[in-house]
Amino acid sequence: MKIAVAGKGGSGKTTISGTIARSLARKGHPVLALDCDTNPMLGVSLGVGPEETDLLVAARQALDAGDLEHETSPDGIIETFGTSAPDEVRLVVVSRIDRANPGCP
Ligand SMILES: Nc1ncnc2c1ncn2[C@@H]1O[C@H](COP(=O)(O)OP(=O)(O)OP(=O)(O)O)[C@@H](O)[C@H]1O
Ligand SMILES: [Mg+2]
């Protein structure tokens, strides 16, 4: 099952995403949470902690910077870029904008 959460700013996307992820994980489902927000805060909602969430490496950013080799498999991407969150949720941050320029979404 794949669940995508989208909506207008401040409508509760991150909160509901974290709640769904942890609820499913507590019921025994393997959960991969992908944070696709350019200001990724899902780690906070998942219980990773604010400081730790700030430090998470974003996959796209790391690859663009040449810090890491491209992974060829989904499992490799999850292993390399993922972090373990409470309730055994696996979190992958997809992208992050460090410094927003004018016109940046
Ligand atoms: N069901 C709810 N009832 C009351 N407050 C809520 C609820 N869900 C979220 N909030 C609060 O609303 C605010 C925005 O929530 P959240 O950050 O989850 O929204 P978002 O859609 O992810 O925002 P953004 O577009 O900035 O990423 C937070 O302060 C959160 O605690
Ligand atoms: Mg959000």
mmCIF file of C-alpha atoms and ligand atoms in Angstrom:
data_model
loop_
_atom_site.group_PDB
_atom_site.id
_atom_site.type_symbol
_atom_site.label_atom_id
_atom_site.label_comp_id
_atom_site.label_asym_id
_atom_site.label_seq_id
_atom_site.Cartn_x
_atom_site.Cartn_y
_atom_site.Cartn_z
ATOM 1 C CA MET A 1 0.000 0.000 0.000
ATOM 2 C CA LYS A 2 1.286 3.465 -0.882
ATOM 3 C CA ILE A 3 -0.139 6.548 0.818
ATOM 4 C CA ALA A 4 0.641 10.075 -0.382
ATOM 5 C CA VAL A 5 -0.253 13.076 1.758
ATOM 6 C CA ALA A 6 -0.563 16.454 0.039
ATOM 7 C CA GLY A 7 -2.380 19.689 0.721
ATOM 8 C CA LYS A 8 -2.059 23.382 1.325
ATOM 9 C CA GLY A 9 0.475 24.890 3.682
ATOM 10 C CA GLY A 10 -0.094 24.325 7.358
ATOM 11 C CA SER A 11 -3.046 21.977 6.833
ATOM 12 C CA GLY A 12 -1.542 19.145 8.893
ATOM 13 C CA LYS A 13 0.266 17.042 6.262
ATOM 14 C CA THR A 14 3.346 16.337 8.365
ATOM 15 C CA THR A 15 1.380 15.607 11.509
ATOM 16 C CA ILE A 16 -1.017 13.186 9.833
ATOM 17 C CA SER A 17 1.819 11.524 7.886
ATOM 18 C CA GLY A 18 3.751 10.802 11.053
ATOM 19 C CA THR A 19 0.652 9.529 12.806
ATOM 20 C CA ILE A 20 -0.317 7.209 9.954
ATOM 21 C CA ALA A 21 3.244 5.888 9.657
ATOM 22 C CA ARG A 22 3.590 5.119 13.358
ATOM 23 C CA SER A 23 0.079 3.666 13.650
ATOM 24 C CA LEU A 24 0.695 1.238 10.795
ATOM 25 C CA ALA A 25 4.129 0.325 12.126
ATOM 26 C CA ARG A 26 2.748 -0.384 15.590
ATOM 27 C CA LYS A 27 0.285 -2.786 13.981
ATOM 28 C CA GLY A 28 3.243 -4.683 12.551
ATOM 29 C CA HIS A 29 3.353 -3.316 9.003
ATOM 30 C CA PRO A 30 6.786 -2.502 7.589
ATOM 31 C CA VAL A 31 6.689 1.262 6.970
ATOM 32 C CA LEU A 32 8.936 3.359 4.751
ATOM 33 C CA ALA A 33 8.261 7.082 5.226
ATOM 34 C CA LEU A 34 9.482 9.360 2.427
ATOM 35 C CA ASP A 35 9.736 13.046 3.278
ATOM 36 C CA CYS A 36 9.370 14.837 -0.067
ATOM 37 C CA ASP A 37 8.919 18.290 1.437
ATOM 38 C CA THR A 38 11.684 20.754 0.514
ATOM 39 C CA ASN A 39 11.662 21.747 4.189
ATOM 40 C CA PRO A 40 11.680 18.204 5.571
ATOM 41 C CA MET A 41 10.223 18.007 9.075
ATOM 42 C CA LEU A 42 8.663 14.545 9.046
ATOM 43 C CA GLY A 43 11.392 13.299 11.382
ATOM 44 C CA VAL A 44 10.012 15.536 14.117
ATOM 45 C CA SER A 45 6.532 14.112 13.683
ATOM 46 C CA LEU A 46 7.957 10.570 13.681
ATOM 47 C CA GLY A 47 9.810 11.172 16.943
ATOM 48 C CA VAL A 48 13.363 11.368 15.589
ATOM 49 C CA GLY A 49 13.876 14.708 17.335
ATOM 50 C CA PRO A 50 14.273 18.255 15.970
ATOM 51 C CA GLU A 51 18.080 18.441 16.030
ATOM 52 C CA GLU A 52 18.496 14.983 14.520
ATOM 53 C CA THR A 53 15.910 15.760 11.837
ATOM 54 C CA ASP A 54 17.853 18.890 10.878
ATOM 55 C CA LEU A 55 20.975 16.791 10.386
ATOM 56 C CA LEU A 56 19.415 14.091 8.199
ATOM 57 C CA VAL A 57 21.067 13.798 4.802
ATOM 58 C CA ALA A 58 18.738 14.417 1.892
ATOM 59 C CA ALA A 59 19.266 11.855 -0.869
ATOM 60 C CA ARG A 60 19.027 14.259 -3.792
ATOM 61 C CA GLN A 61 21.287 16.830 -2.139
ATOM 62 C CA ALA A 62 23.960 14.252 -1.306
ATOM 63 C CA LEU A 63 23.964 12.864 -4.815
ATOM 64 C CA ASP A 64 24.090 16.338 -6.386
ATOM 65 C CA ALA A 65 27.059 17.212 -4.187
ATOM 66 C CA GLY A 66 28.829 14.033 -5.255
ATOM 67 C CA ASP A 67 29.156 12.928 -1.636
ATOM 68 C CA LEU A 68 27.718 9.519 -2.338
ATOM 69 C CA GLU A 69 27.577 7.083 -5.227
ATOM 70 C CA HIS A 70 24.252 6.517 -6.918
ATOM 71 C CA GLU A 71 22.491 3.506 -5.549
ATOM 72 C CA THR A 72 21.120 1.145 -8.142
ATOM 73 C CA SER A 73 18.374 -0.525 -6.133
ATOM 74 C CA PRO A 74 15.499 0.738 -3.987
ATOM 75 C CA ASP A 75 16.793 -1.331 -1.072
ATOM 76 C CA GLY A 76 20.216 0.298 -1.465
ATOM 77 C CA ILE A 77 18.691 3.762 -1.437
ATOM 78 C CA ILE A 78 16.727 2.967 1.702
ATOM 79 C CA GLU A 79 19.805 1.502 3.388
ATOM 80 C CA THR A 80 22.160 4.338 2.419
ATOM 81 C CA PHE A 81 19.890 7.310 2.949
ATOM 82 C CA GLY A 82 17.428 5.973 5.491
ATOM 83 C CA THR A 83 17.364 6.480 9.206
ATOM 84 C CA SER A 84 15.586 4.461 11.853
ATOM 85 C CA ALA A 85 12.702 6.190 13.591
ATOM 86 C CA PRO A 86 10.657 4.992 16.595
ATOM 87 C CA ASP A 87 8.252 2.080 16.098
ATOM 88 C CA GLU A 88 10.628 0.720 13.424
ATOM 89 C CA VAL A 89 9.575 3.249 10.812
ATOM 90 C CA ARG A 90 12.313 3.783 8.215
ATOM 91 C CA LEU A 91 12.601 7.424 7.151
ATOM 92 C CA VAL A 92 14.194 8.685 3.931
ATOM 93 C CA VAL A 93 14.518 12.414 3.284
ATOM 94 C CA VAL A 94 14.279 12.934 -0.467
ATOM 95 C CA SER A 95 15.344 16.550 -0.868
ATOM 96 C CA ARG A 96 16.082 19.646 1.142
ATOM 97 C CA ILE A 97 16.481 23.301 0.212
ATOM 98 C CA ASP A 98 19.133 24.868 2.423
ATOM 99 C CA ARG A 99 18.854 28.404 1.128
ATOM 100 C CA ALA A 100 15.688 29.414 -0.661
ATOM 101 C CA ASN A 101 16.097 31.903 -3.500
ATOM 102 C CA PRO A 102 13.318 34.192 -4.762
ATOM 103 C CA GLY A 103 10.814 32.110 -6.701
ATOM 104 C CA CYS A 104 11.690 28.949 -4.842
ATOM 105 C CA PRO A 105 8.528 26.968 -3.978
HETATM 106 N N1 LIG B 1 -5.637 17.725 13.686
HETATM 107 C C1 LIG B 1 -5.037 18.825 14.150
HETATM 108 N N2 LIG B 1 -5.652 19.608 15.054
HETATM 109 C C2 LIG B 1 -5.068 20.737 15.524
HETATM 110 N N3 LIG B 1 -3.845 21.171 15.152
HETATM 111 C C3 LIG B 1 -3.203 20.433 14.262
HETATM 112 C C4 LIG B 1 -3.734 19.232 13.698
HETATM 113 N N4 LIG B 1 -2.855 18.721 12.813
HETATM 114 C C5 LIG B 1 -1.812 19.562 12.831
HETATM 115 N N5 LIG B 1 -2.005 20.571 13.702
HETATM 116 C C6 LIG B 1 -1.082 21.687 13.974
HETATM 117 O O1 LIG B 1 -1.107 22.539 12.828
HETATM 118 C C7 LIG B 1 0.194 23.029 12.544
HETATM 119 C C8 LIG B 1 0.585 22.634 11.124
HETATM 120 O O2 LIG B 1 0.674 21.212 11.067
HETATM 121 P P1 LIG B 1 1.702 20.510 10.084
HETATM 122 O O3 LIG B 1 3.079 21.050 10.292
HETATM 123 O O4 LIG B 1 1.499 19.039 10.239
HETATM 124 O O5 LIG B 1 1.140 21.006 8.674
HETATM 125 P P2 LIG B 1 1.813 20.893 7.246
HETATM 126 O O6 LIG B 1 0.692 20.788 6.266
HETATM 127 O O7 LIG B 1 2.811 19.790 7.224
HETATM 128 O O8 LIG B 1 2.563 22.301 7.135
HETATM 129 P P3 LIG B 1 3.614 22.778 6.029
HETATM 130 O O9 LIG B 1 2.829 23.082 4.782
HETATM 131 O O10 LIG B 1 4.216 24.001 6.642
HETATM 132 O O11 LIG B 1 4.597 21.661 5.820
HETATM 133 C C9 LIG B 1 1.112 22.444 13.609
HETATM 134 O O12 LIG B 1 1.281 23.403 14.626
HETATM 135 C C10 LIG B 1 0.347 21.235 14.113
HETATM 136 O O13 LIG B 1 0.690 20.939 15.456
HETATM 137 MG MG MG B 2 4.864 19.832 6.681
#
